[in-house]
Coordinates of C-alpha atoms (C1' of nucleotides) in Angstrom, one line a residue:
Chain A
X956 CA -54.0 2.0 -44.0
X957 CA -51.1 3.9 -45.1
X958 CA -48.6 4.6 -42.0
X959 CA -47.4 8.0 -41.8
X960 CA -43.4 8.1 -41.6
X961 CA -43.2 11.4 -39.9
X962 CA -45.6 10.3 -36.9
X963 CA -43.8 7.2 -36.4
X964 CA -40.4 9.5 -36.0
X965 CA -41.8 12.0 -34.0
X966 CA -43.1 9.2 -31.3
X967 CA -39.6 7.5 -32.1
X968 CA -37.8 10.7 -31.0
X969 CA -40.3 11.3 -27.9
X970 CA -38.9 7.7 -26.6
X971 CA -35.9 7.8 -27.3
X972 CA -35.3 11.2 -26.1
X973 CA -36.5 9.4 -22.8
X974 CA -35.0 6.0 -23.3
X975 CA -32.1 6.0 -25.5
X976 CA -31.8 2.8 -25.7
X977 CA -35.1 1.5 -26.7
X978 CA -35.5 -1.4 -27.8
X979 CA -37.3 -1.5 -31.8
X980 CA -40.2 -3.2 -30.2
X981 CA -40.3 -0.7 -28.1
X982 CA -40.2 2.1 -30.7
X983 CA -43.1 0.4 -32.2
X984 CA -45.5 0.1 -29.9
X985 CA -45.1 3.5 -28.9
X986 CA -45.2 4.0 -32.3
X987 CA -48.3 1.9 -32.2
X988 CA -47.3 0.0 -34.6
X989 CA -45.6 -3.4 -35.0
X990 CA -42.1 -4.2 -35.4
X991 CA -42.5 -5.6 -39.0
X992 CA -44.6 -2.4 -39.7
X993 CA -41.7 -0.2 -38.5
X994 CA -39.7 -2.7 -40.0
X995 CA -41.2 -2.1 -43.6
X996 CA -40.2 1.6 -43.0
X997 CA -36.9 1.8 -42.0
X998 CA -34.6 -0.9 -42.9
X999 CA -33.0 -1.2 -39.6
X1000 CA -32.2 0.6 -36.0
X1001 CA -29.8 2.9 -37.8
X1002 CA -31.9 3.8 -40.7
X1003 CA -34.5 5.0 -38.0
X1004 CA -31.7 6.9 -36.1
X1005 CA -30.8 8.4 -39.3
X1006 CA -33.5 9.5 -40.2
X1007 CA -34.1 10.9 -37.2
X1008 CA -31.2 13.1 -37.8
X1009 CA -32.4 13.7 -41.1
X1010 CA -36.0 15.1 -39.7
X1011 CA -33.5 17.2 -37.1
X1012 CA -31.5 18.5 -39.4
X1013 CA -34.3 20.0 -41.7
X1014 CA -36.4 21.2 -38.7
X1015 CA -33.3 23.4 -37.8
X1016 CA -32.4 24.7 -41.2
X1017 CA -36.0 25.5 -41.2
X1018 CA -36.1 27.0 -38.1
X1019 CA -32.5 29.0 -39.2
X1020 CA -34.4 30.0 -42.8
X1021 CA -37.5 31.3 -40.2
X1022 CA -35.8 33.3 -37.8
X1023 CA -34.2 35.4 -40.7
X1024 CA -31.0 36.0 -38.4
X1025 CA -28.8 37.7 -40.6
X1026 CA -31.9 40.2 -40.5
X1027 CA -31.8 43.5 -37.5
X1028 CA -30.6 43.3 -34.3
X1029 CA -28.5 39.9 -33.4
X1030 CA -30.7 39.8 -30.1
X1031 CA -33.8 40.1 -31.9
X1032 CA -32.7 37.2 -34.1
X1033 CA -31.4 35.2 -31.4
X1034 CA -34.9 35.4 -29.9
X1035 CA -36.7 34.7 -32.9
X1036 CA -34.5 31.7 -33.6
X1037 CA -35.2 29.8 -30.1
X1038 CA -38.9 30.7 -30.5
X1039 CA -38.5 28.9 -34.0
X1040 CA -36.4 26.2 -32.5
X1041 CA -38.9 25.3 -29.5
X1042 CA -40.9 23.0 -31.1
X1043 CA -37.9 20.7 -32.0
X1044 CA -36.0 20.8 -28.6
X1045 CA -36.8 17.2 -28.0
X1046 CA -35.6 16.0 -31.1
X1047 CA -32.6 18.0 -30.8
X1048 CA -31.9 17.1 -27.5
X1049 CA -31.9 13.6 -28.3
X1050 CA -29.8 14.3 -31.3
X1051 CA -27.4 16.3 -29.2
X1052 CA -26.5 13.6 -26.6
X1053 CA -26.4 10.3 -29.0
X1054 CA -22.9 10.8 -29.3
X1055 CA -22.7 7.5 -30.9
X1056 CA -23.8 9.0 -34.6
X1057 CA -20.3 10.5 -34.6
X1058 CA -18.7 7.1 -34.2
X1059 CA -16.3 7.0 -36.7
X1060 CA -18.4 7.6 -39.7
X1061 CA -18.1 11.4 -40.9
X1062 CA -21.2 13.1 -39.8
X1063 CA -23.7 14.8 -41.6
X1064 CA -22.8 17.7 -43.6
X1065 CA -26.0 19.7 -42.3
X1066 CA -24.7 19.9 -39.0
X1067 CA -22.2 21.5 -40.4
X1068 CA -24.3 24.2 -42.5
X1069 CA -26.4 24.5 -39.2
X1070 CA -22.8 25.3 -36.8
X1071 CA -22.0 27.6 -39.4
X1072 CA -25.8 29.8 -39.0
X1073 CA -25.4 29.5 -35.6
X1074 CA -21.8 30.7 -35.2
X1075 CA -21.9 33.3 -38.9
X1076 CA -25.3 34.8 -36.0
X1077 CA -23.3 35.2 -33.0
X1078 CA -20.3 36.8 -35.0
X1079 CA -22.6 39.0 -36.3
X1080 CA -23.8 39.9 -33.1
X1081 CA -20.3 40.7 -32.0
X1082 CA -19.5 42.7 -34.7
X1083 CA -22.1 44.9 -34.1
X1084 CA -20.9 45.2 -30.5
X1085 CA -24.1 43.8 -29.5
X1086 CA -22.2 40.5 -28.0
X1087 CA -19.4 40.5 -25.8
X1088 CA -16.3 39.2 -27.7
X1089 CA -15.2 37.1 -24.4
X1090 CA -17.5 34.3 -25.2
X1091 CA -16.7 32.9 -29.1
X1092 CA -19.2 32.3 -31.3
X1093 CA -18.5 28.3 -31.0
X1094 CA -18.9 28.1 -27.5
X1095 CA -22.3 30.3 -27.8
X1096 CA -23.5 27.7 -30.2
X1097 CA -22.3 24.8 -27.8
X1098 CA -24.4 26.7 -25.3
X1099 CA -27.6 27.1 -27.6
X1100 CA -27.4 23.8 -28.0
X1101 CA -26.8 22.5 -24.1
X1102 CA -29.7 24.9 -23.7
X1103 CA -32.0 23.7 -25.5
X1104 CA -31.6 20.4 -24.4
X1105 CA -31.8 21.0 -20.8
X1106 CA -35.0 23.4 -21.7
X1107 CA -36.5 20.3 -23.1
X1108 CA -35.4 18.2 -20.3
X1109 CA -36.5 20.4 -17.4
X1110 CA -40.0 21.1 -19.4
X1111 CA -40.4 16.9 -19.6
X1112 CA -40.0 16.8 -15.5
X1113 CA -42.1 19.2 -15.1
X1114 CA -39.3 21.4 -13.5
X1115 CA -39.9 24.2 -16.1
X1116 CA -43.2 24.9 -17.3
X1117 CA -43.5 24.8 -21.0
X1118 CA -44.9 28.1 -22.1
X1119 CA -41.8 29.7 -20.2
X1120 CA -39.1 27.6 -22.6
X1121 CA -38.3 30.1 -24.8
X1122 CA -38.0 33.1 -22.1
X1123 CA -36.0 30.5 -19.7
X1124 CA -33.7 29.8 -22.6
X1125 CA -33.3 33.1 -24.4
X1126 CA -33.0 35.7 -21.9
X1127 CA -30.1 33.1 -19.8
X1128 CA -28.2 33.2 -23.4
X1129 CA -28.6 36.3 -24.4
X1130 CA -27.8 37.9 -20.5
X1131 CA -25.1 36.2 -20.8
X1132 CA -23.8 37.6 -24.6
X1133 CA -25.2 40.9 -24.8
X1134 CA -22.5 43.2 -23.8
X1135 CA -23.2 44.8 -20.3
X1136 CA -24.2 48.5 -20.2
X1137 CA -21.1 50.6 -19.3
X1138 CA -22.2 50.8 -14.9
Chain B
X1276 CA -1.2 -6.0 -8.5
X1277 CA -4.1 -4.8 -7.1
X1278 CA -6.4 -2.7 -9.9
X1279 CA -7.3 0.9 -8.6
X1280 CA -11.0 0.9 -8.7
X1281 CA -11.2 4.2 -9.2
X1282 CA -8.5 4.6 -12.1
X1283 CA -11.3 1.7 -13.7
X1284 CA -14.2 4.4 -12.9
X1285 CA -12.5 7.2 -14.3
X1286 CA -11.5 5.1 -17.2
X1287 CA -15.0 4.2 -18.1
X1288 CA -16.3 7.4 -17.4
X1289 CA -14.2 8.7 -20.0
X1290 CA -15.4 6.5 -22.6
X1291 CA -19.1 6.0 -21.8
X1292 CA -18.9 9.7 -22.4
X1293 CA -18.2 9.2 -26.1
X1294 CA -19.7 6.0 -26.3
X1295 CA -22.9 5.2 -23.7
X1296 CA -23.5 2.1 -25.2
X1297 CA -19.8 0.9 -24.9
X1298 CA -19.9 -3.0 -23.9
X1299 CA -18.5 -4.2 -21.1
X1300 CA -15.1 -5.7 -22.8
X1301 CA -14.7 -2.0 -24.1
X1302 CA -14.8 -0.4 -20.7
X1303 CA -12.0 -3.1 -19.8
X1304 CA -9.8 -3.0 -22.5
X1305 CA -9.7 1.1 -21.7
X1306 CA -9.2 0.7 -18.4
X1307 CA -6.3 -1.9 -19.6
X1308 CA -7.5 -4.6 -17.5
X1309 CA -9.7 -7.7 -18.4
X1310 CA -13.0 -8.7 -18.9
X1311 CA -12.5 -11.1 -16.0
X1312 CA -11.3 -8.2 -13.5
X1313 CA -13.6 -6.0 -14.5
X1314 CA -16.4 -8.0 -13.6
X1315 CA -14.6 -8.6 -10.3
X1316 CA -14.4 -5.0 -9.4
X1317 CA -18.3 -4.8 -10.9
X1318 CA -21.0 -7.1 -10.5
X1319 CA -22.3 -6.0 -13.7
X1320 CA -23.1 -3.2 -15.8
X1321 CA -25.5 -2.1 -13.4
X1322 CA -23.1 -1.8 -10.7
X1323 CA -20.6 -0.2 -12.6
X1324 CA -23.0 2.5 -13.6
X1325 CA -24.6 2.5 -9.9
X1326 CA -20.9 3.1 -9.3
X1327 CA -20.4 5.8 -11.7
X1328 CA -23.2 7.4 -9.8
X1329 CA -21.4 7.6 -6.5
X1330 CA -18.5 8.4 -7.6
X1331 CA -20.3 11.7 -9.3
X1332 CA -22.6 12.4 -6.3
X1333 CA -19.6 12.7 -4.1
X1334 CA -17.3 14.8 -6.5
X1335 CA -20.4 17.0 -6.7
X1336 CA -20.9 17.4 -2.8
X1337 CA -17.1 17.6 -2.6
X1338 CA -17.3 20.5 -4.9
X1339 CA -20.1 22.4 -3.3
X1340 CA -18.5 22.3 0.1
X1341 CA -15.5 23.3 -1.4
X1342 CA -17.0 26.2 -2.7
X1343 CA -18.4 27.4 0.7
X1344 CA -21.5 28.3 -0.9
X1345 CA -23.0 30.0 1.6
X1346 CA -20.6 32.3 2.3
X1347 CA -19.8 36.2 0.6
X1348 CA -21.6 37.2 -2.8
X1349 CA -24.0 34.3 -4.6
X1350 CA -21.6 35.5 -7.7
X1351 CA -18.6 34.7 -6.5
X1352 CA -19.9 31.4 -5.0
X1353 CA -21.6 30.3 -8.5
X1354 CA -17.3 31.0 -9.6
X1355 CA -15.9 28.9 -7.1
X1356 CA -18.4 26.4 -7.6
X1357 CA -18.1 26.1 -11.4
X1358 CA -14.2 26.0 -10.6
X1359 CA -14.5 23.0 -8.2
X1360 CA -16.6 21.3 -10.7
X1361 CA -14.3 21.7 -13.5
X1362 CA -12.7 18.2 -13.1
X1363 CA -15.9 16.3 -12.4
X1364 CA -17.4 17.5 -15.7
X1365 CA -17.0 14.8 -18.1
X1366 CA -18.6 12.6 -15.3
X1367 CA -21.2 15.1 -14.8
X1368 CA -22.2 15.3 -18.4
X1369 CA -22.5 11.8 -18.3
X1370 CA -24.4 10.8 -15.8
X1371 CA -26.9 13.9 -16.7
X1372 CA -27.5 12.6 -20.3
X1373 CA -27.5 9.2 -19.1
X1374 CA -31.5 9.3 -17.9
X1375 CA -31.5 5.7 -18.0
X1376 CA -30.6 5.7 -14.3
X1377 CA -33.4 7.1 -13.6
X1378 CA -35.8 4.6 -15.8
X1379 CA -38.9 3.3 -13.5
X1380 CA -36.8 2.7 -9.9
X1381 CA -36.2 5.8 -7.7
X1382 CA -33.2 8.5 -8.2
X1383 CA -30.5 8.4 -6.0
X1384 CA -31.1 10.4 -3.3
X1385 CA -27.9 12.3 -3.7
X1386 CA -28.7 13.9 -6.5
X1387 CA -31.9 15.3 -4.2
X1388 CA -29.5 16.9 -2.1
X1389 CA -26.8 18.1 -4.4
X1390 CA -30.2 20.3 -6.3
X1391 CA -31.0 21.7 -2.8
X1392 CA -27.8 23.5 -2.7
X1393 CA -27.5 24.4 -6.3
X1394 CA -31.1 25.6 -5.7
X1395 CA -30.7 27.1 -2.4
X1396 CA -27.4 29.4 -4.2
X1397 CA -29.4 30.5 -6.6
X1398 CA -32.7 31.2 -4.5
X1399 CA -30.0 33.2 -2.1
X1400 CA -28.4 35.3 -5.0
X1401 CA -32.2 36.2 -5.8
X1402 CA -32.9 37.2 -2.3
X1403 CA -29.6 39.6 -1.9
X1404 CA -30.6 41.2 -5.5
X1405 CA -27.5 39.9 -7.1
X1406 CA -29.7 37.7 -9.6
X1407 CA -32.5 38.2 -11.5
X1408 CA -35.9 36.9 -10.4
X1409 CA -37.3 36.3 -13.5
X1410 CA -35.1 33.0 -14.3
X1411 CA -36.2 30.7 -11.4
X1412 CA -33.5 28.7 -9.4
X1413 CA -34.4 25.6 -10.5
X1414 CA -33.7 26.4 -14.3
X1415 CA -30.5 28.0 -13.1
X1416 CA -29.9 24.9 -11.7
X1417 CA -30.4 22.6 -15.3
X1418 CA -29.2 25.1 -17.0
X1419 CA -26.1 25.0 -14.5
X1420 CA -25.9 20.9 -15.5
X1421 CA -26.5 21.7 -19.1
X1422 CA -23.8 24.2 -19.5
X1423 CA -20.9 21.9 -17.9
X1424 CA -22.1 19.2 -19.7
X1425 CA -21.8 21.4 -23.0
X1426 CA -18.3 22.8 -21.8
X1427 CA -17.2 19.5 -21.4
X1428 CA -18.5 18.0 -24.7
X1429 CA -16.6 21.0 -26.1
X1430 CA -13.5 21.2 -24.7
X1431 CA -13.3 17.1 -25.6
X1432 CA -13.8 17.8 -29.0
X1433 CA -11.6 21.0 -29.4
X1434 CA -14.4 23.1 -29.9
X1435 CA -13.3 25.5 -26.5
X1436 CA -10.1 25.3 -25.1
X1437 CA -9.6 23.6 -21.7
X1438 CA -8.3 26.4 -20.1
X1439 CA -11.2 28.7 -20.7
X1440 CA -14.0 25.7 -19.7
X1441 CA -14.8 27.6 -16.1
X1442 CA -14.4 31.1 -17.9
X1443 CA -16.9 30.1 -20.5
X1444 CA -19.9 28.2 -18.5
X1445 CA -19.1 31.3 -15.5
X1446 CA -19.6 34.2 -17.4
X1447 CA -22.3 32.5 -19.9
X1448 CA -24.8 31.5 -16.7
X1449 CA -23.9 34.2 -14.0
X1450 CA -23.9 37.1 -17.2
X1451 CA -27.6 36.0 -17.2
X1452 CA -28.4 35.0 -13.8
X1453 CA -27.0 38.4 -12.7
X1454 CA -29.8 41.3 -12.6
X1455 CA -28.4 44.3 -14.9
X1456 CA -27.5 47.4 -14.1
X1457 CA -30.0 50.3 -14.7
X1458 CA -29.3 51.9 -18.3
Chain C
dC473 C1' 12.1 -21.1 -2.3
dC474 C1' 7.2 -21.5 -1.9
dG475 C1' 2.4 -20.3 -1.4
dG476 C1' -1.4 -17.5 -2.1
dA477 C1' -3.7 -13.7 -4.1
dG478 C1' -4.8 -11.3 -8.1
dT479 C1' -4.9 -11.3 -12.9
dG480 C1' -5.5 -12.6 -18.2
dA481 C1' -7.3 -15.5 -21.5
dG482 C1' -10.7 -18.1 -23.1
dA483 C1' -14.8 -21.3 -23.1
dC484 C1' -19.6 -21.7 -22.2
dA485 C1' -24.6 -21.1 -21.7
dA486 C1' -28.3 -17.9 -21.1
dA487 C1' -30.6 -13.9 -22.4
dG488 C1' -31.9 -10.2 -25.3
dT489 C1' -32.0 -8.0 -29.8
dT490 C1' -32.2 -7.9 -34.6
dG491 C1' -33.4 -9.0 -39.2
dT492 C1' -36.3 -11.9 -42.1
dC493 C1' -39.9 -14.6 -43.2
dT494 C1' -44.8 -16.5 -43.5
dC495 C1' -49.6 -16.3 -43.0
dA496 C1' -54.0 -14.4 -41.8
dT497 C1' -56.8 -10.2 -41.5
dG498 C1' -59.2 -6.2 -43.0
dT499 C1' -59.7 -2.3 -45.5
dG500 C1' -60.1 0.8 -49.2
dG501 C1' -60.5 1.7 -54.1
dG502 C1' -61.8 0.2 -58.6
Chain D
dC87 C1' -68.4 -7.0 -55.0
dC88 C1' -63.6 -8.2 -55.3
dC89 C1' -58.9 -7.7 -55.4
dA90 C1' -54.7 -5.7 -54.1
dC91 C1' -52.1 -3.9 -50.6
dA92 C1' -50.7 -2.7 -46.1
dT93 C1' -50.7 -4.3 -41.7
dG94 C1' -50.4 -7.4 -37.2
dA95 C1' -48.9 -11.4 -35.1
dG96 C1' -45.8 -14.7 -34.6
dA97 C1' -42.0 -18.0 -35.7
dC98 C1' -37.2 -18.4 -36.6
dA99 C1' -32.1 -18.1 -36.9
dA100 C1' -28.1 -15.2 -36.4
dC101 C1' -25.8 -12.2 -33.7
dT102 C1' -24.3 -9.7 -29.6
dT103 C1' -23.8 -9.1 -24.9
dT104 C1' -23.6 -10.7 -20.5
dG105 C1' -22.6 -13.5 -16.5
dT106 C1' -20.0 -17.4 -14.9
dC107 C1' -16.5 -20.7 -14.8
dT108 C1' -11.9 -22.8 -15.3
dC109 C1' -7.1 -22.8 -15.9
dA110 C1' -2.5 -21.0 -16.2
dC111 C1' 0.5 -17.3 -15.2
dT112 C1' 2.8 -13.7 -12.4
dC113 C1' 4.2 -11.2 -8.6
dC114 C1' 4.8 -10.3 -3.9
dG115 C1' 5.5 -11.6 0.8
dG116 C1' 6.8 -14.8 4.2

DNA sequence: CCGGAGTGAGACAAAGTTGTCTCATGTGGG
DNA sequence: CCCACATGAGACAACTTTGTCTCACTCCGG
């Protein structure tokens, strides 16, 4: 029977995000598959890793498209965007940290569109003196993503429990950029 | 001459950070020795990154009894800590995103007691009302990793300046680690 | 000046990974 | 029922990385 692509990246990203460097038999057993099979699918070990990126990419524009964040309060759509983004933490977190897509080769332009959300959000949110304007945007969207990542991370170990992600996550950023209240 | 075995450490630190898969005639020709040396200095990869481990373990324990964490306001300790950290963060950042070290054989047992005191801080600030209780200390404490490692990932591509790394991660994690005032 | 220690360069086999191929199976649709 | 198609299993060569070894060179101290 017909293989489905997506499940075979999803289980792809749930090892990887583990073991980075997997081997492809690897991937494919987890995959439960075989290595001709995943073969078949994706040319090689960098078309998989691609199109890992590809599925990470669209699950965040997705997620930025969701979150409507250039709708009411910057807080509100700072929490809204997190909630949208929990489901592809992993994937993102394994994203984040393989370094080694940026080497040398330009990187994808949807990071780029995605950076620009993120950051456009937290200028936003500083505009309407909802942020403090200490932190810049960039480095709030470096954080988001460190965030996420270690979310995912700590709710793998167990260290975090999974249904308190999103709270861990958003109210650590957003304590940390919402202005403080004049004492 | 003698080669520094540290300078070689620091060397491949710096470039496994970029690069994690880096071979092992990459990690010599940056630390401008040979292939031949390096193996020398290091059994193997395994050693090398054992190595790594050390040498991050003991920077970390350096810094927290640097930072006297026991001693005056959680708030200001959390500051002093992220400022003795500061130069260990590119090491940090890799040995956190690195989980390969901890694939199958036990975790050093450094690492064990370098979370006790990040966890015993924040469990402390909690106590004296300085932090929130709703963020628990041991999601301060990934969320502590995860934020040096984003500094540093930032800072070594432009993205923050260097000189704002400890201002950035501080006032980020202790702005919502930090219970707020009453409206 | 000389000897030894440390180094660089390169050769080499072993091991692991990858990409490709073939062949048998079995499964679903026509 | 039967065929086409996707898959699983395995073989295979090419490539990369690793670990080890040898040899020549250099530099420093005695």
């Amino acid at each position: 029977m017909a293989v489905d692509s997506e499940q075979v990246l999803r289980s792809a990203a749930a090892l990887l995000t583990r073991k980075s460097t997997a081997t492809m038999d690897e991937v494919a057993k987890a995959a439960g598959i075989s290595r001709a099979t995943l073969h078949r699918h994706f040319a090689g070990r960098d078309a998989l890793v691609r199109a890992l990126e590809s599925l990470g990419i669209a699950e965040c524009e997705a997620a930025l498209d969701a979150a409507r964040t250039e709708e009411g309060p910057a807080a509100d759509a700072v929490r809204r965007l997190v909630r949208a983004m929990e489901p592809s933490a992993a994937l993102l977190a394994l994203l984040y940290t393989e370094n080694q897509l940026f080497e040398g080769e330009e990187q994808n332009e949807g990071w780029a569109r995605i950076d620009a959300g993120l950051t456009a959000l937290f200028r936003r949110g500083q505009e309407s003196g909802e942020f403090r304007i200490d932190l810049t945007p960039a480095w709030l969207t470096e954080a988001l993503y460190g965030l996420l990542a270690s979310g995912a991370w700590a709710v793998a170990e167990g260290r975090v429990a999974r249904n308190d992600f999103t709270h861990m996550i958003v109210e650590l950023l957003l304590g940390g950029a919402l202005r403080r209240e004049e004492p």
